[in-house]
Amino acid sequence: MGRSGRAAQTDTARSAYFDRVFAIVAAIPPGRVTTYGTIARALGTPRSARVVGWALNVAPEGAALPCHRVVDRDGNLSGGWHFGHPDIMANRLRDEDVPFVAPYRVDLASCLWDPAEGLVDALGAERERDEQGE
DNA sequence: AGTATGACCAACG
DNA sequence: CCGTTGGCCATAC
């Protein structure tokens, strides 16, 4: 099979870290947003917020990842230009009824979604049972 | 194997 | 309040 040569390594390997980033982004519910730092924290690497942004940078166009639901710590559409124009990203979020506090800034207080919470729901109450033990 | 980068974050002035 | 600086971590060349 003619793999795409040098692209095969980066396109297929894609370090598990990036893969986990994509998994979390794909799990962001409509109408909600999360931040790069929050995703990084959910992965156990709170200092790797920049790497999370990089993951989206190399995210394949074919992947239906709602990368428009990822904003920076202040709710600003820092990656807006990646969609061609920040307005495109903003329109997508508005289409999901995401509240804005500024033309290119969402209201995190209302729509911030913590991946950890979503994962807790996915993993089941097993973790909750552990916390009850405390 | 080392250097440069980046859709970040926090600290400073 | 706003611009600037540094650190951070994983990837790309």
PDB file of C-alpha atoms (C1' of nucleotides) in Angstrom:
ATOM      1  CA  MET A   1       0.000   0.000   0.000  1.00  0.00           C
ATOM      2  CA  GLY A   2       1.416   3.229  -0.982  1.00  0.00           C
ATOM      3  CA  ARG A   3       1.427   5.142   2.130  1.00  0.00           C
ATOM      4  CA  SER A   4       1.904   8.823   1.697  1.00  0.00           C
ATOM      5  CA  GLY A   5       5.604   8.428   2.353  1.00  0.00           C
ATOM      6  CA  ARG A   6       6.857  10.819   5.001  1.00  0.00           C
ATOM      7  CA  ALA A   7       3.286  11.779   5.768  1.00  0.00           C
ATOM      8  CA  ALA A   8       2.646   8.212   6.868  1.00  0.00           C
ATOM      9  CA  GLN A   9       4.553   8.665  10.069  1.00  0.00           C
ATOM     10  CA  THR A  10       2.952  11.901  11.139  1.00  0.00           C
ATOM     11  CA  ASP A  11      -0.437  11.203   9.687  1.00  0.00           C
ATOM     12  CA  THR A  12      -0.821   7.729  11.115  1.00  0.00           C
ATOM     13  CA  ALA A  13       1.207   7.791  14.294  1.00  0.00           C
ATOM     14  CA  ARG A  14      -0.111  11.068  15.567  1.00  0.00           C
ATOM     15  CA  SER A  15       1.038  10.476  19.140  1.00  0.00           C
ATOM     16  CA  ALA A  16      -1.607   9.255  21.491  1.00  0.00           C
ATOM     17  CA  TYR A  17      -1.615  12.684  23.066  1.00  0.00           C
ATOM     18  CA  PHE A  18      -3.071  14.311  19.971  1.00  0.00           C
ATOM     19  CA  ASP A  19      -5.483  11.443  19.631  1.00  0.00           C
ATOM     20  CA  ARG A  20      -6.770  12.080  23.142  1.00  0.00           C
ATOM     21  CA  VAL A  21      -7.142  15.755  22.357  1.00  0.00           C
ATOM     22  CA  PHE A  22      -9.292  14.894  19.336  1.00  0.00           C
ATOM     23  CA  ALA A  23     -11.365  12.514  21.432  1.00  0.00           C
ATOM     24  CA  ILE A  24     -12.154  15.225  23.960  1.00  0.00           C
ATOM     25  CA  VAL A  25     -12.895  17.830  21.311  1.00  0.00           C
ATOM     26  CA  ALA A  26     -15.230  15.394  19.594  1.00  0.00           C
ATOM     27  CA  ALA A  27     -17.043  14.959  22.899  1.00  0.00           C
ATOM     28  CA  ILE A  28     -17.810  18.645  23.379  1.00  0.00           C
ATOM     29  CA  PRO A  29     -21.593  18.931  23.343  1.00  0.00           C
ATOM     30  CA  PRO A  30     -23.239  21.467  21.018  1.00  0.00           C
ATOM     31  CA  GLY A  31     -23.889  24.805  22.609  1.00  0.00           C
ATOM     32  CA  ARG A  32     -20.926  24.318  24.891  1.00  0.00           C
ATOM     33  CA  VAL A  33     -17.277  25.308  24.667  1.00  0.00           C
ATOM     34  CA  THR A  34     -14.089  24.409  26.439  1.00  0.00           C
ATOM     35  CA  THR A  35     -10.632  25.854  26.682  1.00  0.00           C
ATOM     36  CA  TYR A  36      -7.217  24.629  25.654  1.00  0.00           C
ATOM     37  CA  GLY A  37      -6.031  24.649  29.246  1.00  0.00           C
ATOM     38  CA  THR A  38      -9.090  22.715  30.393  1.00  0.00           C
ATOM     39  CA  ILE A  39      -8.458  20.014  27.807  1.00  0.00           C
ATOM     40  CA  ALA A  40      -4.806  19.863  28.771  1.00  0.00           C
ATOM     41  CA  ARG A  41      -5.790  19.571  32.408  1.00  0.00           C
ATOM     42  CA  ALA A  42      -8.180  16.748  31.585  1.00  0.00           C
ATOM     43  CA  LEU A  43      -5.284  14.936  29.941  1.00  0.00           C
ATOM     44  CA  GLY A  44      -3.211  15.286  33.077  1.00  0.00           C
ATOM     45  CA  THR A  45      -0.897  17.882  31.560  1.00  0.00           C
ATOM     46  CA  PRO A  46      -2.170  21.305  32.680  1.00  0.00           C
ATOM     47  CA  ARG A  47       0.955  22.915  31.227  1.00  0.00           C
ATOM     48  CA  SER A  48       0.352  21.611  27.732  1.00  0.00           C
ATOM     49  CA  ALA A  49      -2.347  24.033  26.684  1.00  0.00           C
ATOM     50  CA  ARG A  50      -0.245  25.069  23.702  1.00  0.00           C
ATOM     51  CA  VAL A  51       0.141  21.503  22.579  1.00  0.00           C
ATOM     52  CA  VAL A  52      -3.646  21.166  22.586  1.00  0.00           C
ATOM     53  CA  GLY A  53      -3.849  24.064  20.192  1.00  0.00           C
ATOM     54  CA  TRP A  54      -1.240  22.404  18.056  1.00  0.00           C
ATOM     55  CA  ALA A  55      -3.255  19.240  17.923  1.00  0.00           C
ATOM     56  CA  LEU A  56      -6.137  21.157  16.390  1.00  0.00           C
ATOM     57  CA  ASN A  57      -3.675  22.810  14.049  1.00  0.00           C
ATOM     58  CA  VAL A  58      -2.753  19.441  12.584  1.00  0.00           C
ATOM     59  CA  ALA A  59      -6.281  18.082  12.871  1.00  0.00           C
ATOM     60  CA  PRO A  60      -7.279  16.537   9.539  1.00  0.00           C
ATOM     61  CA  GLU A  61      -9.869  18.512   7.631  1.00  0.00           C
ATOM     62  CA  GLY A  62     -11.786  15.310   7.051  1.00  0.00           C
ATOM     63  CA  ALA A  63     -12.315  14.832  10.767  1.00  0.00           C
ATOM     64  CA  ALA A  64     -15.637  16.216  11.907  1.00  0.00           C
ATOM     65  CA  LEU A  65     -14.109  17.743  15.008  1.00  0.00           C
ATOM     66  CA  PRO A  66     -16.011  20.674  16.501  1.00  0.00           C
ATOM     67  CA  CYS A  67     -12.772  22.555  16.937  1.00  0.00           C
ATOM     68  CA  HIS A  68     -14.797  25.773  16.828  1.00  0.00           C
ATOM     69  CA  ARG A  69     -15.957  24.918  20.352  1.00  0.00           C
ATOM     70  CA  VAL A  70     -12.462  25.381  21.722  1.00  0.00           C
ATOM     71  CA  VAL A  71     -11.600  28.858  22.935  1.00  0.00           C
ATOM     72  CA  ASP A  72      -8.885  30.353  25.048  1.00  0.00           C
ATOM     73  CA  ARG A  73      -8.932  30.935  28.781  1.00  0.00           C
ATOM     74  CA  ASP A  74     -10.782  34.233  28.399  1.00  0.00           C
ATOM     75  CA  GLY A  75     -13.364  32.872  26.002  1.00  0.00           C
ATOM     76  CA  ASN A  76     -11.814  34.651  23.041  1.00  0.00           C
ATOM     77  CA  LEU A  77     -11.896  32.937  19.667  1.00  0.00           C
ATOM     78  CA  SER A  78      -8.135  32.738  19.496  1.00  0.00           C
ATOM     79  CA  GLY A  79      -8.304  30.190  16.694  1.00  0.00           C
ATOM     80  CA  GLY A  80     -10.846  32.054  14.649  1.00  0.00           C
ATOM     81  CA  TRP A  81      -8.494  32.768  11.790  1.00  0.00           C
ATOM     82  CA  HIS A  82      -7.990  29.058  11.322  1.00  0.00           C
ATOM     83  CA  PHE A  83     -11.482  28.921   9.881  1.00  0.00           C
ATOM     84  CA  GLY A  84     -10.590  31.568   7.332  1.00  0.00           C
ATOM     85  CA  HIS A  85     -12.095  34.314   9.463  1.00  0.00           C
ATOM     86  CA  PRO A  86     -13.063  34.602  13.155  1.00  0.00           C
ATOM     87  CA  ASP A  87     -16.577  35.467  12.083  1.00  0.00           C
ATOM     88  CA  ILE A  88     -16.978  31.967  10.662  1.00  0.00           C
ATOM     89  CA  MET A  89     -16.138  30.447  14.015  1.00  0.00           C
ATOM     90  CA  ALA A  90     -18.368  32.939  15.801  1.00  0.00           C
ATOM     91  CA  ASN A  91     -21.289  32.158  13.510  1.00  0.00           C
ATOM     92  CA  ARG A  92     -20.930  28.465  14.157  1.00  0.00           C
ATOM     93  CA  LEU A  93     -21.087  29.078  17.892  1.00  0.00           C
ATOM     94  CA  ARG A  94     -24.036  31.434  17.562  1.00  0.00           C
ATOM     95  CA  ASP A  95     -25.784  28.787  15.525  1.00  0.00           C
ATOM     96  CA  GLU A  96     -25.524  26.592  18.615  1.00  0.00           C
ATOM     97  CA  ASP A  97     -26.929  29.357  20.811  1.00  0.00           C
ATOM     98  CA  VAL A  98     -23.624  29.939  22.540  1.00  0.00           C
ATOM     99  CA  PRO A  99     -23.859  33.233  24.462  1.00  0.00           C
ATOM    100  CA  PHE A 100     -21.402  35.964  23.550  1.00  0.00           C
ATOM    101  CA  VAL A 101     -20.141  38.781  25.730  1.00  0.00           C
ATOM    102  CA  ALA A 102     -18.299  40.349  22.799  1.00  0.00           C
ATOM    103  CA  PRO A 103     -18.152  39.910  19.009  1.00  0.00           C
ATOM    104  CA  TYR A 104     -15.372  37.380  19.361  1.00  0.00           C
ATOM    105  CA  ARG A 105     -15.700  36.389  22.991  1.00  0.00           C
ATOM    106  CA  VAL A 106     -18.089  33.819  24.436  1.00  0.00           C
ATOM    107  CA  ASP A 107     -19.553  33.741  27.928  1.00  0.00           C
ATOM    108  CA  LEU A 108     -17.583  30.965  29.561  1.00  0.00           C
ATOM    109  CA  ALA A 109     -19.601  31.373  32.740  1.00  0.00           C
ATOM    110  CA  SER A 110     -22.624  30.053  30.866  1.00  0.00           C
ATOM    111  CA  CYS A 111     -21.300  27.604  28.309  1.00  0.00           C
ATOM    112  CA  LEU A 112     -17.966  26.364  29.607  1.00  0.00           C
ATOM    113  CA  TRP A 113     -17.871  22.573  29.484  1.00  0.00           C
ATOM    114  CA  ASP A 114     -15.386  20.620  31.530  1.00  0.00           C
ATOM    115  CA  PRO A 115     -14.178  17.487  29.725  1.00  0.00           C
ATOM    116  CA  ALA A 116     -13.608  15.846  33.084  1.00  0.00           C
ATOM    117  CA  GLU A 117     -17.305  16.065  33.841  1.00  0.00           C
ATOM    118  CA  GLY A 118     -18.189  14.523  30.514  1.00  0.00           C
ATOM    119  CA  LEU A 119     -15.668  11.766  31.035  1.00  0.00           C
ATOM    120  CA  VAL A 120     -17.060  11.077  34.475  1.00  0.00           C
ATOM    121  CA  ASP A 121     -20.418  10.532  32.889  1.00  0.00           C
ATOM    122  CA  ALA A 122     -18.913   8.291  30.258  1.00  0.00           C
ATOM    123  CA  LEU A 123     -16.834   6.278  32.674  1.00  0.00           C
ATOM    124  CA  GLY A 124     -19.818   5.810  34.948  1.00  0.00           C
ATOM    125  CA  ALA A 125     -20.288   6.370  38.638  1.00  0.00           C
ATOM    126  CA  GLU A 126     -17.263   4.255  39.415  1.00  0.00           C
ATOM    127  CA  ARG A 127     -15.245   7.313  40.222  1.00  0.00           C
ATOM    128  CA  GLU A 128     -18.046   8.791  42.279  1.00  0.00           C
ATOM    129  CA  ARG A 129     -18.104   5.656  44.361  1.00  0.00           C
ATOM    130  CA  ASP A 130     -14.428   6.161  45.045  1.00  0.00           C
ATOM    131  CA  GLU A 131     -14.964   9.734  46.152  1.00  0.00           C
ATOM    132  CA  GLN A 132     -17.718   8.648  48.514  1.00  0.00           C
ATOM    133  CA  GLY A 133     -15.140   6.473  50.213  1.00  0.00           C
ATOM    134  CA  GLU A 134     -13.272   9.625  51.109  1.00  0.00           C
TER     135      GLU A 134
ATOM    136  C1'  DA B   1      20.035  15.238  18.360  1.00  0.00           C
ATOM    137  C1'  DG B   2      19.267  20.087  18.578  1.00  0.00           C
ATOM    138  C1'  DT B   3      16.605  24.151  17.241  1.00  0.00           C
ATOM    139  C1'  DA B   4      12.353  26.453  16.199  1.00  0.00           C
ATOM    140  C1'  DT B   5       7.515  26.774  16.513  1.00  0.00           C
ATOM    141  C1'  DG B   6       2.691  27.489  18.387  1.00  0.00           C
ATOM    142  C1'  DA B   7      -5.344  27.984  17.766  1.00  0.00           C
ATOM    143  C1'  DC B   8      -1.786  29.028  25.485  1.00  0.00           C
ATOM    144  C1'  DC B   9      -1.366  30.747  30.224  1.00  0.00           C
ATOM    145  C1'  DA B  10       0.262  33.474  33.965  1.00  0.00           C
ATOM    146  C1'  DA B  11       3.044  36.989  35.722  1.00  0.00           C
ATOM    147  C1'  DC B  12       4.909  41.908  35.364  1.00  0.00           C
ATOM    148  C1'  DG B  13       5.148  46.836  34.674  1.00  0.00           C
TER     149       DG B  13
ATOM    150  C1'  DC C   1      -6.352  48.334  31.778  1.00  0.00           C
ATOM    151  C1'  DC C   2      -3.190  46.863  28.117  1.00  0.00           C
ATOM    152  C1'  DG C   3       1.051  45.486  26.059  1.00  0.00           C
ATOM    153  C1'  DT C   4       5.105  42.745  26.864  1.00  0.00           C
ATOM    154  C1'  DT C   5       7.909  38.752  28.646  1.00  0.00           C
ATOM    155  C1'  DG C   6       8.803  34.257  30.009  1.00  0.00           C
ATOM    156  C1'  DG C   7       7.766  29.444  30.654  1.00  0.00           C
ATOM    157  C1'  DC C   8       5.751  25.464  29.251  1.00  0.00           C
ATOM    158  C1'  DC C   9       5.241  20.981  26.643  1.00  0.00           C
ATOM    159  C1'  DA C  10       4.957  18.127  22.547  1.00  0.00           C
ATOM    160  C1'  DT C  11       5.687  18.266  17.587  1.00  0.00           C
ATOM    161  C1'  DA C  12       8.117  19.504  13.027  1.00  0.00           C
ATOM    162  C1'  DC C  13      12.289  20.172  10.417  1.00  0.00           C
TER     163       DC C  13
END
